[in-house]
XYZ file of N, CA, C and O in Angstrom:
492
model
N 87.395 122.117 130.610
C 86.021 121.683 130.437
C 85.108 122.901 130.397
O 85.399 123.916 131.029
N 84.006 122.803 129.658
C 83.070 123.908 129.559
C 81.650 123.359 129.666
O 81.351 122.261 129.194
N 80.796 124.107 130.325
C 79.380 123.763 130.401
C 78.584 124.800 129.619
O 78.878 125.993 129.693
N 77.575 124.322 128.896
C 76.819 125.184 128.000
C 75.341 125.148 128.355
O 74.780 124.079 128.600
N 74.721 126.314 128.356
C 73.292 126.419 128.639
C 72.644 127.295 127.569
O 72.984 128.479 127.441
N 71.727 126.701 126.813
C 71.034 127.430 125.765
C 69.753 128.073 126.301
O 69.142 127.569 127.248
N 69.351 129.150 125.659
C 68.088 129.802 125.974
C 67.623 130.582 124.762
O 68.374 130.751 123.793
N 66.373 131.032 124.817
C 65.857 131.883 123.757
C 64.908 131.215 122.785
O 64.355 131.873 121.902
N 64.720 129.904 122.921
C 63.784 129.215 122.046
C 62.348 129.577 122.387
O 62.070 130.264 123.366
N 61.435 129.103 121.542
C 60.030 129.383 121.787
C 59.197 129.119 120.564
O 59.664 128.510 119.594
N 57.958 129.574 120.626
C 57.010 129.423 119.525
C 56.926 130.742 118.768
O 56.719 131.797 119.373
N 57.078 130.671 117.454
C 57.047 131.870 116.628
C 56.342 131.551 115.325
O 56.369 130.407 114.851
N 55.702 132.536 114.747
C 55.043 132.343 113.455
C 56.062 132.367 112.325
O 57.125 132.986 112.444
N 55.735 131.703 111.257
C 56.598 131.725 110.079
C 56.853 133.170 109.661
O 55.945 134.005 109.674
N 58.108 133.443 109.322
C 58.504 134.796 108.973
C 59.050 135.597 110.138
O 59.623 136.676 109.936
N 58.875 135.073 111.336
C 59.341 135.765 112.529
C 60.809 135.521 112.821
O 61.519 134.876 112.046
N 61.244 136.041 113.966
C 62.656 135.970 114.353
C 62.794 135.493 115.791
O 61.903 135.705 116.626
N 63.909 134.855 116.057
C 64.310 134.481 117.408
C 65.813 134.651 117.526
O 66.542 134.501 116.534
N 66.260 134.931 118.732
C 67.691 134.978 119.013
C 68.012 133.969 120.102
O 67.544 134.119 121.242
N 68.772 132.954 119.739
C 69.199 131.953 120.697
C 70.498 132.401 121.358
O 71.362 132.979 120.705
N 70.618 132.105 122.645
C 71.820 132.429 123.392
C 72.407 131.157 123.980
O 71.678 130.224 124.314
N 73.719 131.150 124.124
C 74.436 130.024 124.730
C 75.416 130.597 125.746
O 76.356 131.305 125.370
N 75.171 130.310 127.012
C 76.051 130.765 128.078
C 77.047 129.663 128.405
O 76.649 128.518 128.667
N 78.331 130.009 128.396
C 79.388 129.034 128.656
C 80.063 129.318 129.988
O 80.340 130.479 130.318
N 80.331 128.273 130.735
C 81.064 128.422 131.992
C 82.553 128.296 131.720
O 82.972 127.935 130.627
N 83.353 128.582 132.704
C 84.790 128.406 132.547
C 85.498 129.680 132.130
O 84.872 130.650 131.691
N 86.824 129.650 132.269
C 87.615 130.843 132.018
C 88.364 130.802 130.696
O 89.137 131.690 130.409
N 88.121 129.760 129.892
C 88.869 129.623 128.643
C 87.940 129.555 127.448
O 88.204 128.850 126.486
N 86.857 130.319 127.498
C 85.860 130.289 126.428
C 86.487 130.599 125.082
O 86.121 130.006 124.070
N 87.464 131.471 125.076
C 88.090 131.882 123.819
C 88.928 130.765 123.191
O 89.410 130.916 122.075
N 89.082 129.653 123.897
C 89.815 128.511 123.357
C 88.935 127.595 122.514
O 89.445 126.680 121.863
N 87.630 127.831 122.567
C 86.675 126.922 121.950
C 86.048 127.499 120.687
O 85.557 128.636 120.692
N 86.053 126.699 119.638
C 85.185 126.981 118.503
C 83.767 126.630 118.923
O 83.552 125.665 119.663
N 82.806 127.400 118.456
C 81.411 127.197 118.851
C 80.558 126.880 117.629
O 80.872 127.303 116.504
N 79.478 126.181 117.875
C 78.596 125.811 116.770
C 77.170 125.654 117.268
O 76.931 125.471 118.468
N 76.262 125.735 116.339
C 74.855 125.418 116.598
C 74.461 124.255 115.677
O 74.761 124.277 114.473
N 73.806 123.295 116.278
C 73.216 122.176 115.553
C 71.739 122.123 115.911
O 71.315 122.734 116.901
N 70.984 121.396 115.131
C 69.572 121.218 115.455
C 69.141 119.800 115.144
O 69.745 119.129 114.312
N 68.107 119.371 115.835
C 67.598 118.014 115.642
C 66.080 118.026 115.730
O 65.514 118.410 116.763
N 65.451 117.620 114.646
C 64.006 117.492 114.603
C 63.633 116.052 114.960
O 64.463 115.143 114.818
N 62.408 115.820 115.411
C 61.997 114.458 115.798
C 62.200 113.457 114.669
O 61.813 113.707 113.528
N 62.852 112.352 114.989
C 63.060 111.304 114.019
C 64.162 111.567 113.013
O 64.355 110.770 112.089
N 64.882 112.685 113.194
C 65.939 113.024 112.249
C 67.287 113.102 112.961
O 67.361 113.228 114.182
N 68.346 113.054 112.179
C 69.685 113.172 112.730
C 69.999 114.636 113.063
O 69.373 115.547 112.528
N 70.977 114.787 113.954
C 71.407 116.141 114.280
C 72.015 116.787 113.037
O 72.830 116.194 112.339
N 71.635 118.046 112.807
C 72.002 118.753 111.582
C 72.817 119.998 111.905
O 72.456 120.785 112.798
N 73.893 120.190 111.173
C 74.724 121.381 111.339
C 73.968 122.629 110.913
O 73.281 122.635 109.873
N 74.110 123.690 111.694
C 73.476 124.971 111.364
C 74.530 126.038 111.093
O 74.508 126.701 110.048
N 75.465 126.220 112.038
C 76.467 127.276 111.883
C 77.602 127.044 112.863
O 77.421 126.415 113.910
N 78.777 127.551 112.509
C 79.929 127.469 113.402
C 80.733 128.750 113.302
O 80.723 129.437 112.274
N 81.451 129.063 114.380
C 82.258 130.272 114.424
C 83.577 129.946 115.102
O 83.629 129.126 116.024
N 84.657 130.582 114.643
C 85.963 130.264 115.197
C 86.160 130.932 116.554
O 85.298 131.652 117.042
N 87.327 130.702 117.131
C 87.567 131.134 118.508
C 87.533 132.643 118.692
O 87.146 133.141 119.744
N 87.955 133.376 117.676
C 87.994 134.832 117.789
C 86.704 135.499 117.333
O 86.507 136.689 117.584
N 85.855 134.750 116.644
C 84.650 135.341 116.072
C 84.891 135.963 114.710
O 83.996 136.578 114.135
N 86.087 135.777 114.183
C 86.424 136.395 112.907
C 85.994 135.632 111.687
O 85.992 136.175 110.574
N 85.644 134.366 111.867
C 85.262 133.550 110.719
C 84.097 132.650 111.098
O 84.106 132.028 112.160
N 83.095 132.597 110.228
C 81.908 131.794 110.486
C 81.482 131.058 109.231
O 81.759 131.510 108.105
N 80.838 129.927 109.433
C 80.291 129.140 108.329
C 78.848 128.800 108.657
O 78.548 128.411 109.798
N 77.978 128.961 107.673
C 76.567 128.639 107.864
C 76.146 127.563 106.879
O 76.601 127.548 105.727
N 75.271 126.695 107.319
C 74.711 125.693 106.417
C 73.911 126.388 105.317
O 73.420 127.501 105.510
N 73.781 125.715 104.200
C 73.024 126.302 103.084
C 71.605 126.666 103.518
O 71.059 127.688 103.103
N 71.020 125.845 104.368
C 69.652 126.101 104.830
C 69.556 127.336 105.711
O 68.470 127.874 105.917
N 70.704 127.794 106.237
C 70.723 128.941 107.149
C 71.250 130.218 106.504
O 71.025 131.307 107.031
N 71.931 130.096 105.410
C 72.547 131.256 104.780
C 71.510 132.318 104.414
O 70.462 132.009 103.849
N 71.851 133.548 104.769
C 70.963 134.658 104.463
C 69.848 134.865 105.463
O 69.144 135.880 105.417
N 69.652 133.893 106.368
C 68.583 134.015 107.365
C 69.125 133.965 108.798
O 68.600 134.652 109.680
N 70.120 133.136 109.039
C 70.681 132.957 110.385
C 72.074 133.568 110.440
O 72.824 133.551 109.457
N 72.447 134.050 111.625
C 73.795 134.576 111.842
C 74.313 134.120 113.192
O 73.679 134.379 114.230
N 75.460 133.461 113.181
C 76.117 133.059 114.426
C 77.084 134.152 114.844
O 77.722 134.796 114.005
N 77.187 134.367 116.143
C 78.129 135.346 116.666
C 78.558 134.915 118.061
O 78.004 133.978 118.624
N 79.537 135.608 118.614
C 80.000 135.316 119.962
C 80.536 136.571 120.608
O 80.946 137.514 119.919
N 80.548 136.575 121.931
C 81.120 137.657 122.724
C 82.029 137.003 123.757
O 81.543 136.483 124.772
N 83.320 137.013 123.503
C 84.255 136.325 124.389
C 84.353 137.004 125.759
O 84.696 136.363 126.743
N 84.072 138.292 125.819
C 84.106 138.983 127.110
C 82.980 138.511 128.028
O 83.108 138.564 129.255
N 81.877 138.068 127.432
C 80.714 137.629 128.204
C 80.556 136.107 128.224
O 79.603 135.599 128.831
N 81.460 135.388 127.576
C 81.355 133.923 127.477
C 80.009 133.509 126.865
O 79.346 132.591 127.373
N 79.636 134.163 125.789
C 78.339 133.920 125.170
C 78.487 133.656 123.675
O 79.339 134.240 123.000
N 77.621 132.801 123.174
C 77.458 132.600 121.730
C 75.986 132.813 121.404
O 75.122 132.597 122.263
N 75.730 133.217 120.159
C 74.360 133.557 119.772
C 74.039 132.985 118.396
O 74.928 132.748 117.579
N 72.757 132.827 118.159
C 72.277 132.492 116.828
C 71.054 133.359 116.558
O 69.993 133.154 117.168
N 71.226 134.352 115.704
C 70.105 135.189 115.292
C 69.411 134.514 114.121
O 70.047 134.224 113.103
N 68.125 134.256 114.280
C 67.363 133.550 113.252
C 66.242 134.452 112.753
O 65.372 134.849 113.533
N 66.273 134.778 111.487
C 65.249 135.606 110.851
C 64.527 134.809 109.770
O 65.004 133.760 109.336
N 63.391 135.311 109.355
C 62.611 134.680 108.285
C 62.422 133.194 108.545
O 62.653 132.348 107.678
N 62.010 132.876 109.752
C 61.881 131.473 110.144
C 60.806 130.757 109.347
O 59.782 131.353 108.967
N 61.066 129.474 109.101
C 60.162 128.628 108.344
C 59.735 127.448 109.221
O 60.416 127.102 110.186
N 58.641 126.811 108.829
C 58.165 125.664 109.597
C 59.233 124.574 109.673
O 59.364 123.898 110.700
N 60.021 124.425 108.629
C 61.055 123.390 108.618
C 62.238 123.697 109.516
O 63.128 122.854 109.678
N 62.257 124.876 110.117
C 63.292 125.199 111.109
C 62.928 124.658 112.486
O 63.735 124.749 113.423
N 61.742 124.124 112.634
C 61.311 123.575 113.917
C 62.215 122.427 114.335
O 62.406 121.467 113.594
N 62.798 122.549 115.522
C 63.752 121.546 116.021
C 64.216 121.958 117.409
O 63.943 123.068 117.865
N 64.935 121.056 118.039
C 65.687 121.410 119.242
C 67.064 121.886 118.783
O 67.727 121.206 118.001
N 67.458 123.037 119.252
C 68.730 123.636 118.853
C 69.748 123.463 119.978
O 69.465 123.774 121.134
N 70.920 122.988 119.597
C 71.988 122.707 120.556
C 73.197 123.601 120.278
O 73.615 123.755 119.130
N 73.746 124.116 121.348
C 75.010 124.838 121.294
C 76.120 123.830 121.589
O 75.997 123.023 122.516
N 77.192 123.859 120.796
C 78.270 122.893 120.968
C 79.611 123.601 120.943
O 79.762 124.649 120.314
N 80.579 123.001 121.620
C 81.896 123.606 121.738
C 82.981 122.583 121.463
O 82.842 121.402 121.794
N 84.071 123.082 120.876
C 85.204 122.225 120.597
C 86.476 123.018 120.864
O 86.615 124.146 120.392
N 87.383 122.423 121.611
C 88.647 123.080 121.893
C 89.515 122.995 120.656
O 90.000 121.918 120.285
N 89.694 124.128 119.963
C 90.504 124.134 118.763
C 89.719 124.616 117.559
O 88.905 125.530 117.650
N 89.972 123.990 116.433
C 89.393 124.438 115.181
C 87.911 124.068 115.083
O 87.467 123.077 115.639
N 87.177 124.865 114.351
C 85.755 124.597 114.162
C 85.552 123.512 113.118
O 86.465 123.169 112.385
N 84.343 122.972 113.074
C 84.006 121.958 112.088
C 82.515 121.942 111.868
O 81.755 122.596 112.587
N 82.075 121.175 110.887
C 80.662 121.129 110.549
C 80.018 119.792 110.888
O 78.845 119.578 110.598
N 80.772 118.903 111.498
C 80.242 117.601 111.882
C 79.996 117.567 113.381
O 80.840 117.982 114.162
N 78.825 117.061 113.787
C 78.516 117.003 115.217
C 79.522 116.152 115.962
O 79.780 116.372 117.132
N 80.109 115.191 115.292
C 81.012 114.269 115.948
C 82.319 114.878 116.416
O 83.017 114.281 117.233
N 82.676 116.071 115.932
C 83.957 116.658 116.323
C 83.837 117.552 117.549
O 84.842 118.029 118.056
N 82.642 117.800 117.999
C 82.443 118.682 119.141
C 82.426 117.879 120.434
O 81.887 116.780 120.489
N 83.020 118.470 121.469
C 83.222 117.759 122.725
C 82.153 118.053 123.770
O 81.943 117.253 124.686
N 81.533 119.207 123.672
C 80.567 119.617 124.696
C 79.308 120.168 124.016
O 79.376 120.784 122.947
N 78.196 119.957 124.655
C 76.936 120.507 124.171
C 75.992 120.714 125.340
O 76.145 120.113 126.410
N 74.993 121.569 125.124
C 74.034 121.871 126.173
C 72.814 120.980 126.096
O 72.789 119.993 125.351
N 71.794 121.348 126.843
C 70.592 120.523 126.916
C 69.625 120.809 125.767
O 68.677 120.062 125.553
N 69.879 121.874 125.047
C 69.054 122.224 123.900
C 67.921 123.174 124.257
O 67.494 123.267 125.417
N 67.451 123.888 123.254
C 66.296 124.762 123.415
C 65.361 124.541 122.225
O 65.798 124.476 121.078
N 64.075 124.411 122.534
C 63.092 124.071 121.494
C 62.697 125.311 120.710
O 62.341 126.341 121.301
N 62.730 125.195 119.400
C 62.220 126.236 118.504
C 61.086 125.628 117.697
O 61.266 124.605 117.032
N 59.924 126.250 117.777
C 58.760 125.785 117.034
C 58.244 126.929 116.174
O 57.940 128.005 116.687
N 58.161 126.671 114.877
C 57.702 127.683 113.937
C 56.364 127.229 113.368
O 56.274 126.169 112.743
N 55.340 128.025 113.589
C 54.002 127.684 113.088
C 53.789 128.305 111.718
O 54.186 129.445 111.471
N 53.162 127.525 110.857
C 52.948 128.005 109.483
C 51.567 128.623 109.319
O 50.752 128.578 110.212
Protein backbone atom coordinates (compact mmCIF):
# COMPACT_ATOMS: atom_id res chain seq x y z
CA UNK A 1 0.00 0.00 0.00
CA UNK A 2 1.16 3.56 -0.66
CA UNK A 3 -0.02 6.93 0.59
CA UNK A 4 0.37 10.01 -1.58
CA UNK A 5 0.54 13.68 -0.62
CA UNK A 6 0.59 16.38 -3.28
CA UNK A 7 1.98 19.88 -2.87
CA UNK A 8 3.11 22.83 -4.93
CA UNK A 9 -0.19 24.13 -6.27
CA UNK A 10 -1.18 27.76 -6.12
CA UNK A 11 -2.23 30.84 -8.04
CA UNK A 12 -0.12 31.81 -11.04
CA UNK A 13 -0.53 34.14 -13.99
CA UNK A 14 -0.92 32.78 -17.48
CA UNK A 15 2.48 32.01 -18.94
CA UNK A 16 3.94 31.20 -15.55
CA UNK A 17 5.28 27.96 -14.12
CA UNK A 18 4.60 25.66 -11.19
CA UNK A 19 6.22 22.47 -9.99
CA UNK A 20 3.93 19.96 -8.34
CA UNK A 21 5.39 17.38 -5.97
CA UNK A 22 3.99 14.05 -4.81
CA UNK A 23 5.45 12.44 -1.70
CA UNK A 24 4.85 8.70 -1.41
CA UNK A 25 5.04 6.62 1.75
CA UNK A 26 6.19 3.04 1.90
CA UNK A 27 9.31 1.16 0.94
CA UNK A 28 8.26 -0.10 -2.49
CA UNK A 29 7.81 3.15 -4.39
CA UNK A 30 9.78 1.76 -7.30
CA UNK A 31 7.06 -0.87 -7.78
CA UNK A 32 4.49 1.74 -8.76
CA UNK A 33 3.82 3.48 -12.02
CA UNK A 34 2.92 7.09 -11.27
CA UNK A 35 0.59 9.52 -12.96
CA UNK A 36 -0.91 12.96 -12.70
CA UNK A 37 -4.57 13.61 -13.40
CA UNK A 38 -6.58 16.78 -13.05
CA UNK A 39 -10.21 17.65 -12.49
CA UNK A 40 -11.86 20.99 -13.10
CA UNK A 41 -15.25 21.86 -11.54
CA UNK A 42 -18.08 20.04 -13.27
CA UNK A 43 -15.72 18.00 -15.43
CA UNK A 44 -14.42 14.45 -15.37
CA UNK A 45 -10.95 13.59 -14.16
CA UNK A 46 -8.51 14.07 -17.04
CA UNK A 47 -5.21 12.32 -17.71
CA UNK A 48 -2.17 14.60 -17.72
CA UNK A 49 0.96 12.43 -17.65
CA UNK A 50 2.30 9.07 -16.53
CA UNK A 51 5.75 7.63 -15.91
CA UNK A 52 6.91 4.05 -15.55
CA UNK A 53 8.49 2.50 -12.48
CA UNK A 54 12.07 3.29 -13.42
CA UNK A 55 11.41 6.77 -14.79
CA UNK A 56 12.69 5.69 -18.18
CA UNK A 57 9.46 6.12 -20.08
CA UNK A 58 6.77 8.78 -19.86
CA UNK A 59 3.59 9.69 -21.69
CA UNK A 60 1.96 13.11 -21.72
CA UNK A 61 -1.52 14.09 -22.81
CA UNK A 62 -1.71 16.17 -25.96
CA UNK A 63 -2.77 19.15 -23.85
CA UNK A 64 0.43 18.80 -21.80
CA UNK A 65 2.99 17.99 -24.47
CA UNK A 66 5.72 20.57 -24.78
CA UNK A 67 4.63 22.37 -21.61
CA UNK A 68 4.50 19.78 -18.78
CA UNK A 69 7.09 17.20 -17.76
CA UNK A 70 6.55 14.30 -15.37
CA UNK A 71 9.51 12.90 -13.48
CA UNK A 72 10.31 10.82 -10.41
CA UNK A 73 13.09 10.23 -7.91
CA UNK A 74 12.90 6.70 -6.54
CA UNK A 75 15.60 7.42 -3.95
CA UNK A 76 13.39 10.12 -2.42
CA UNK A 77 10.00 8.44 -3.03
CA UNK A 78 8.90 11.50 -4.99
CA UNK A 79 7.11 12.24 -8.25
CA UNK A 80 6.93 15.64 -9.90
CA UNK A 81 5.05 17.55 -12.54
CA UNK A 82 6.84 20.58 -13.96
CA UNK A 83 4.30 22.85 -15.60
CA UNK A 84 5.43 25.70 -17.86
CA UNK A 85 3.55 28.15 -20.07
CA UNK A 86 0.43 27.69 -17.99
CA UNK A 87 -2.94 28.61 -19.44
CA UNK A 88 -6.25 29.48 -17.83
CA UNK A 89 -7.62 26.13 -19.01
CA UNK A 90 -5.03 24.34 -16.87
CA UNK A 91 -6.95 25.47 -13.79
CA UNK A 92 -7.97 22.35 -11.86
CA UNK A 93 -7.26 20.18 -8.87
CA UNK A 94 -4.26 18.02 -9.70
CA UNK A 95 -4.03 14.49 -8.32
CA UNK A 96 -1.04 12.22 -8.03
CA UNK A 97 -1.94 8.56 -8.61
CA UNK A 98 -0.11 5.28 -8.28
CA UNK A 99 -0.52 1.82 -9.71
CA UNK A 100 1.43 -1.30 -8.84
CA UNK A 101 2.73 -2.45 -12.20
CA UNK A 102 2.40 -0.99 -15.65
CA UNK A 103 1.38 2.60 -16.27
CA UNK A 104 -1.82 3.63 -18.01
CA UNK A 105 -3.74 6.68 -19.13
CA UNK A 106 -7.11 5.88 -17.59
CA UNK A 107 -7.93 7.04 -14.05
CA UNK A 108 -9.72 3.77 -13.47
CA UNK A 109 -6.53 1.67 -13.54
CA UNK A 110 -4.84 3.48 -10.67
CA UNK A 111 -5.19 2.14 -7.15
CA UNK A 112 -4.06 5.05 -5.00
CA UNK A 113 -4.35 8.81 -5.17
CA UNK A 114 -3.76 11.80 -2.93
CA UNK A 115 -6.01 14.58 -1.75
CA UNK A 116 -5.10 16.83 -4.66
CA UNK A 117 -3.56 20.26 -4.96
CA UNK A 118 -5.33 23.26 -6.48
CA UNK A 119 -3.77 25.02 -9.46
CA UNK A 120 -5.36 28.29 -10.52
CA UNK A 121 -4.12 30.15 -13.58
CA UNK A 122 -5.30 33.73 -14.01
CA UNK A 123 -5.60 35.15 -17.49
